[in-house]
PDB file of C-alpha atoms in Angstrom:
ATOM      1  CA  ASN A   2       0.000   0.000   0.000  1.00 84.00           C
ATOM      2  CA  ILE A   3       2.883   2.406   0.665  1.00 90.00           C
ATOM      3  CA  ALA A   4       4.206   1.950  -2.875  1.00 92.00           C
ATOM      4  CA  VAL A   5       0.720   2.450  -4.355  1.00 92.00           C
ATOM      5  CA  PHE A   6       0.212   5.646  -2.369  1.00 92.00           C
ATOM      6  CA  ALA A   7       3.698   6.877  -3.309  1.00 94.00           C
ATOM      7  CA  GLY A   8       2.895   6.269  -6.989  1.00 93.00           C
ATOM      8  CA  LEU A   9      -0.348   8.215  -6.676  1.00 93.00           C
ATOM      9  CA  PHE A  10       1.540  10.984  -4.887  1.00 93.00           C
ATOM     10  CA  MET A  11       4.158  11.086  -7.670  1.00 93.00           C
ATOM     11  CA  GLY A  12       1.434  11.676 -10.248  1.00 91.00           C
ATOM     12  CA  GLU A  13      -1.247  13.574  -8.372  1.00 91.00           C
ATOM     13  CA  GLY A  14       0.490  14.943  -5.291  1.00 92.00           C
ATOM     14  CA  THR A  15       1.770  18.380  -4.493  1.00 92.00           C
ATOM     15  CA  ILE A  16       4.285  19.842  -2.044  1.00 95.00           C
ATOM     16  CA  TYR A  17       4.357  23.573  -1.380  1.00 92.00           C
ATOM     17  CA  LEU A  18       5.022  26.375   1.091  1.00 90.00           C
ATOM     18  CA  THR A  19       2.449  29.142   1.212  1.00 84.00           C
ATOM     19  CA  PRO A  20       3.526  32.603   2.375  1.00 81.00           C
ATOM     20  CA  ILE A  21       0.887  33.962   4.744  1.00 82.00           C
ATOM     21  CA  LYS A  22       0.123  37.370   6.166  1.00 79.00           C
ATOM     22  CA  LYS A  23      -1.614  37.735   9.532  1.00 80.00           C
ATOM     23  CA  ILE A  24      -2.736  40.815  11.400  1.00 82.00           C
ATOM     24  CA  TYR A  25      -2.732  40.527  15.175  1.00 83.00           C
ATOM     25  CA  ASN A  26      -3.175  43.492  17.530  1.00 87.00           C
ATOM     26  CA  ASN A  27      -2.835  45.860  14.563  1.00 86.00           C
ATOM     27  CA  ARG A  28       0.594  44.405  13.693  1.00 82.00           C
ATOM     28  CA  ILE A  29       1.382  42.546  10.507  1.00 78.00           C
ATOM     29  CA  TYR A  30       3.143  39.202  10.726  1.00 77.00           C
ATOM     30  CA  TYR A  31       4.371  37.018   7.888  1.00 78.00           C
ATOM     31  CA  GLY A  32       4.970  33.315   7.884  1.00 82.00           C
ATOM     32  CA  MET A  33       5.002  30.167   5.762  1.00 86.00           C
ATOM     33  CA  THR A  34       2.595  27.244   5.895  1.00 88.00           C
ATOM     34  CA  PRO A  35       3.936  23.905   4.637  1.00 92.00           C
ATOM     35  CA  THR A  36       1.379  21.719   2.855  1.00 91.00           C
ATOM     36  CA  ILE A  37       1.298  18.426   0.992  1.00 92.00           C
ATOM     37  CA  GLY A  38      -1.733  17.013  -0.751  1.00 89.00           C
ATOM     38  CA  VAL A  39      -3.298  14.822  -3.406  1.00 89.00           C
ATOM     39  CA  SER A  40      -6.072  15.845  -5.786  1.00 87.00           C
ATOM     40  CA  ASN A  41      -8.042  13.798  -8.282  1.00 88.00           C
ATOM     41  CA  THR A  42     -11.403  13.584 -10.025  1.00 86.00           C
ATOM     42  CA  ASP A  43     -11.748   9.878  -9.158  1.00 89.00           C
ATOM     43  CA  ARG A  44     -13.228   9.558  -5.676  1.00 85.00           C
ATOM     44  CA  ALA A  45     -11.964   5.954  -5.335  1.00 90.00           C
ATOM     45  CA  ILE A  46      -8.366   7.202  -5.520  1.00 90.00           C
ATOM     46  CA  ILE A  47      -9.066   9.838  -2.878  1.00 86.00           C
ATOM     47  CA  ASP A  48     -10.818   7.270  -0.665  1.00 86.00           C
ATOM     48  CA  PHE A  49      -7.773   4.981  -0.917  1.00 89.00           C
ATOM     49  CA  CYS A  50      -5.466   7.841   0.092  1.00 87.00           C
ATOM     50  CA  LYS A  51      -7.804   8.866   2.903  1.00 84.00           C
ATOM     51  CA  ALA A  52      -7.872   5.323   4.311  1.00 85.00           C
ATOM     52  CA  PHE A  53      -4.098   5.113   4.035  1.00 83.00           C
ATOM     53  CA  LEU A  54      -3.450   8.476   5.702  1.00 80.00           C
ATOM     54  CA  ILE A  55      -6.010   9.247   8.363  1.00 71.00           C
ATOM     55  CA  ASN A  56      -4.536  12.710   9.054  1.00 66.00           C
ATOM     56  CA  PHE A  57      -5.831  14.164   5.792  1.00 68.00           C
ATOM     57  CA  LYS A  58      -8.693  16.631   5.693  1.00 68.00           C
ATOM     58  CA  VAL A  59     -10.931  16.287   2.638  1.00 62.00           C
ATOM     59  CA  TYR A  60     -11.936  19.366   0.660  1.00 66.00           C
ATOM     60  CA  GLU A  61     -14.375  19.023  -2.203  1.00 61.00           C
ATOM     61  CA  THR A  62     -14.153  21.449  -5.114  1.00 68.00           C
ATOM     62  CA  GLU A  63     -15.454  21.679  -8.656  1.00 61.00           C
ATOM     63  CA  TYR A  64     -13.547  22.940 -11.653  1.00 65.00           C
ATOM     64  CA  PRO A  65     -14.178  22.997 -15.422  1.00 60.00           C
ATOM     65  CA  SER A  66     -12.329  20.348 -17.399  1.00 63.00           C
ATOM     66  CA  LYS A  67     -12.410  20.346 -21.220  1.00 64.00           C
ATOM     67  CA  GLY A  68     -15.730  22.169 -21.336  1.00 66.00           C
ATOM     68  CA  VAL A  69     -17.381  19.877 -18.788  1.00 65.00           C
ATOM     69  CA  LYS A  70     -17.701  20.525 -15.069  1.00 68.00           C
ATOM     70  CA  LYS A  71     -15.978  17.742 -13.191  1.00 75.00           C
ATOM     71  CA  LYS A  72     -15.928  17.357  -9.467  1.00 77.00           C
ATOM     72  CA  SER A  73     -12.484  17.193  -7.880  1.00 81.00           C
ATOM     73  CA  TRP A  74     -11.459  16.045  -4.425  1.00 81.00           C
ATOM     74  CA  VAL A  75      -8.412  17.362  -2.619  1.00 84.00           C
ATOM     75  CA  LEU A  76      -6.666  15.894   0.429  1.00 86.00           C
ATOM     76  CA  ARG A  77      -4.233  18.127   2.295  1.00 86.00           C
ATOM     77  CA  ILE A  78      -1.905  17.872   5.293  1.00 87.00           C
ATOM     78  CA  SER A  79      -0.643  21.083   6.887  1.00 85.00           C
ATOM     79  CA  ARG A  80       0.632  19.912  10.265  1.00 85.00           C
ATOM     80  CA  GLN A  81       4.399  19.670  10.141  1.00 88.00           C
ATOM     81  CA  LYS A  82       4.496  16.515  12.256  1.00 87.00           C
ATOM     82  CA  HIS A  83       2.103  14.731   9.870  1.00 88.00           C
ATOM     83  CA  ILE A  84       3.944  16.033   6.812  1.00 91.00           C
ATOM     84  CA  LEU A  85       7.201  14.609   8.158  1.00 92.00           C
ATOM     85  CA  GLU A  86       5.604  11.234   8.959  1.00 91.00           C
ATOM     86  CA  THR A  87       4.072  11.001   5.483  1.00 92.00           C
ATOM     87  CA  LEU A  88       7.152  12.081   3.551  1.00 94.00           C
ATOM     88  CA  HIS A  89       9.470   9.810   5.538  1.00 95.00           C
ATOM     89  CA  LEU A  90       7.119   6.925   4.765  1.00 93.00           C
ATOM     90  CA  ILE A  91       7.082   7.455   0.975  1.00 94.00           C
ATOM     91  CA  ARG A  92      10.413   9.207   0.321  1.00 96.00           C
ATOM     92  CA  SER A  93      12.264   6.093  -0.882  1.00 95.00           C
ATOM     93  CA  TYR A  94       9.645   5.653  -3.649  1.00 95.00           C
ATOM     94  CA  LEU A  95       9.864   9.220  -4.996  1.00 95.00           C
ATOM     95  CA  ILE A  96      12.089  10.247  -7.905  1.00 93.00           C
ATOM     96  CA  GLY A  97      12.925  13.408  -9.850  1.00 92.00           C
ATOM     97  CA  ASP A  98      11.496  16.771  -8.826  1.00 92.00           C
ATOM     98  CA  LYS A  99       9.030  15.168  -6.420  1.00 94.00           C
ATOM     99  CA  ALA A 100      11.948  13.604  -4.505  1.00 95.00           C
ATOM    100  CA  ARG A 101      13.746  16.960  -4.402  1.00 96.00           C
ATOM    101  CA  LEU A 102      10.560  18.693  -3.194  1.00 96.00           C
ATOM    102  CA  ALA A 103      10.138  16.050  -0.484  1.00 97.00           C
ATOM    103  CA  ASP A 104      13.745  16.512   0.678  1.00 97.00           C
ATOM    104  CA  LEU A 105      13.308  20.290   0.864  1.00 97.00           C
ATOM    105  CA  MET A 106      10.023  19.994   2.783  1.00 97.00           C
ATOM    106  CA  ILE A 107      11.540  17.468   5.199  1.00 97.00           C
ATOM    107  CA  GLU A 108      14.412  19.885   5.824  1.00 96.00           C
ATOM    108  CA  PHE A 109      12.037  22.834   6.321  1.00 94.00           C
ATOM    109  CA  CYS A 110       9.763  20.957   8.731  1.00 93.00           C
ATOM    110  CA  SER A 111      12.752  19.552  10.661  1.00 93.00           C
ATOM    111  CA  ARG A 112      14.434  22.921  11.220  1.00 89.00           C
ATOM    112  CA  PRO A 113      14.232  24.393  14.732  1.00 84.00           C
ATOM    113  CA  LYS A 114      11.356  26.831  14.938  1.00 77.00           C
ATOM    114  CA  THR A 115      12.168  30.345  16.065  1.00 72.00           C
ATOM    115  CA  LYS A 116      10.278  33.591  15.786  1.00 68.00           C
ATOM    116  CA  ARG A 117      12.482  34.613  12.885  1.00 73.00           C
ATOM    117  CA  TYR A 118      12.976  32.881   9.581  1.00 77.00           C
ATOM    118  CA  GLU A 119      16.591  32.498   8.570  1.00 78.00           C
ATOM    119  CA  GLY A 120      18.238  32.654   5.175  1.00 81.00           C
ATOM    120  CA  ARG A 121      17.987  28.889   4.679  1.00 87.00           C
ATOM    121  CA  ASP A 122      14.201  28.995   5.244  1.00 86.00           C
ATOM    122  CA  LEU A 123      13.895  31.521   2.426  1.00 83.00           C
ATOM    123  CA  GLU A 124      16.190  29.476   0.191  1.00 88.00           C
ATOM    124  CA  ILE A 125      13.997  26.422   0.743  1.00 91.00           C
ATOM    125  CA  TYR A 126      10.857  28.448  -0.031  1.00 87.00           C
ATOM    126  CA  HIS A 127      12.418  29.808  -3.213  1.00 85.00           C
ATOM    127  CA  GLN A 128      13.634  26.357  -4.356  1.00 90.00           C
ATOM    128  CA  ILE A 129      10.213  24.779  -3.740  1.00 91.00           C
ATOM    129  CA  ARG A 130       8.561  27.627  -5.601  1.00 86.00           C
ATOM    130  CA  ASN A 131      10.909  27.213  -8.580  1.00 85.00           C
ATOM    131  CA  LEU A 132      10.487  23.425  -8.681  1.00 89.00           C
ATOM    132  CA  ASN A 133       6.716  23.891  -8.700  1.00 86.00           C
ATOM    133  CA  GLY A 134       7.006  26.407 -11.566  1.00 76.00           C
ATOM    134  CA  ARG A 135       4.728  28.919  -9.882  1.00 53.00           C
ATOM    135  CA  GLY A 136       6.011  31.892 -11.841  1.00 53.00           C
ATOM    136  CA  LYS A 137       4.894  35.271 -10.540  1.00 53.00           C
ATOM    137  CA  ARG A 138       1.908  34.010  -8.564  1.00 53.00           C
ATOM    138  CA  GLY A 139       2.058  35.085  -4.922  1.00 53.00           C
ATOM    139  CA  ASN A 140       4.754  37.712  -5.497  1.00 58.00           C
ATOM    140  CA  LYS A 141       3.043  40.485  -3.490  1.00 65.00           C
ATOM    141  CA  ILE A 142       2.997  38.517  -0.261  1.00 62.00           C
ATOM    142  CA  TYR A 143       6.471  37.119  -0.949  1.00 64.00           C
ATOM    143  CA  GLU A 144       7.925  40.603  -1.546  1.00 68.00           C
ATOM    144  CA  ALA A 145       6.211  41.944   1.589  1.00 69.00           C
ATOM    145  CA  PHE A 146       7.514  38.927   3.490  1.00 66.00           C
ATOM    146  CA  LEU A 147      11.080  39.629   2.346  1.00 66.00           C
ATOM    147  CA  ALA A 148      10.772  43.315   3.251  1.00 70.00           C
ATOM    148  CA  TYR A 149       9.441  42.361   6.677  1.00 66.00           C
ATOM    149  CA  LEU A 150      12.349  39.984   7.281  1.00 63.00           C
ATOM    150  CA  SER A 151      14.985  42.479   6.192  1.00 64.00           C
ATOM    151  CA  SER A 152      13.486  45.166   8.473  1.00 66.00           C
ATOM    152  CA  ARG A 153      13.889  42.874  11.508  1.00 58.00           C
ATOM    153  CA  ARG A 154      17.622  42.389  11.053  1.00 53.00           C
TER     154      ARG A 154
END
C-alpha cells in the first residue's frame, strides 16, 4: 500500500510552502505554511489515500475540465508533524522533482522553529517555488515577506 500511495503521490500529489500574512493586535506578521496534498477527479483514488493516511482533511471542489464541469477532491496535510511522517514513509519511492521537493520539505519541517525565519528557510521556499514552476503568482505577499524579514535584522 505504501508503494501504491507513493505512486499516486508522484502523479497527483503536491508539495508547497504558502507565504501567509496575519494581522494581530494591529501588527502585521508574515509566515510560511507547509502543505502536501493529493487531488483527483476519481473519488476511489481519494478514498484509498484517505484510508491510508487518516490525518488528511478532505476538501471538495469543482472545476471545469475540457468544457465539462468535473468534481475534484483534494486531500491536504498542513501539520508539520504529519507532513514529516508522510514524507518519511514514501520518500524512498519518490524520484525526480518530487523527490527533491520532499527533501526540501523534510528539511524545512525539521528545522528548529524560532520567531524569525533564517536565510535557509527563504532558500527552501524559493527552491520549492521554482520546482513547482509557480512563476509570478504570490509575489506580493512574498515581496512583503522579504521586506518584513529584512526590516527585523
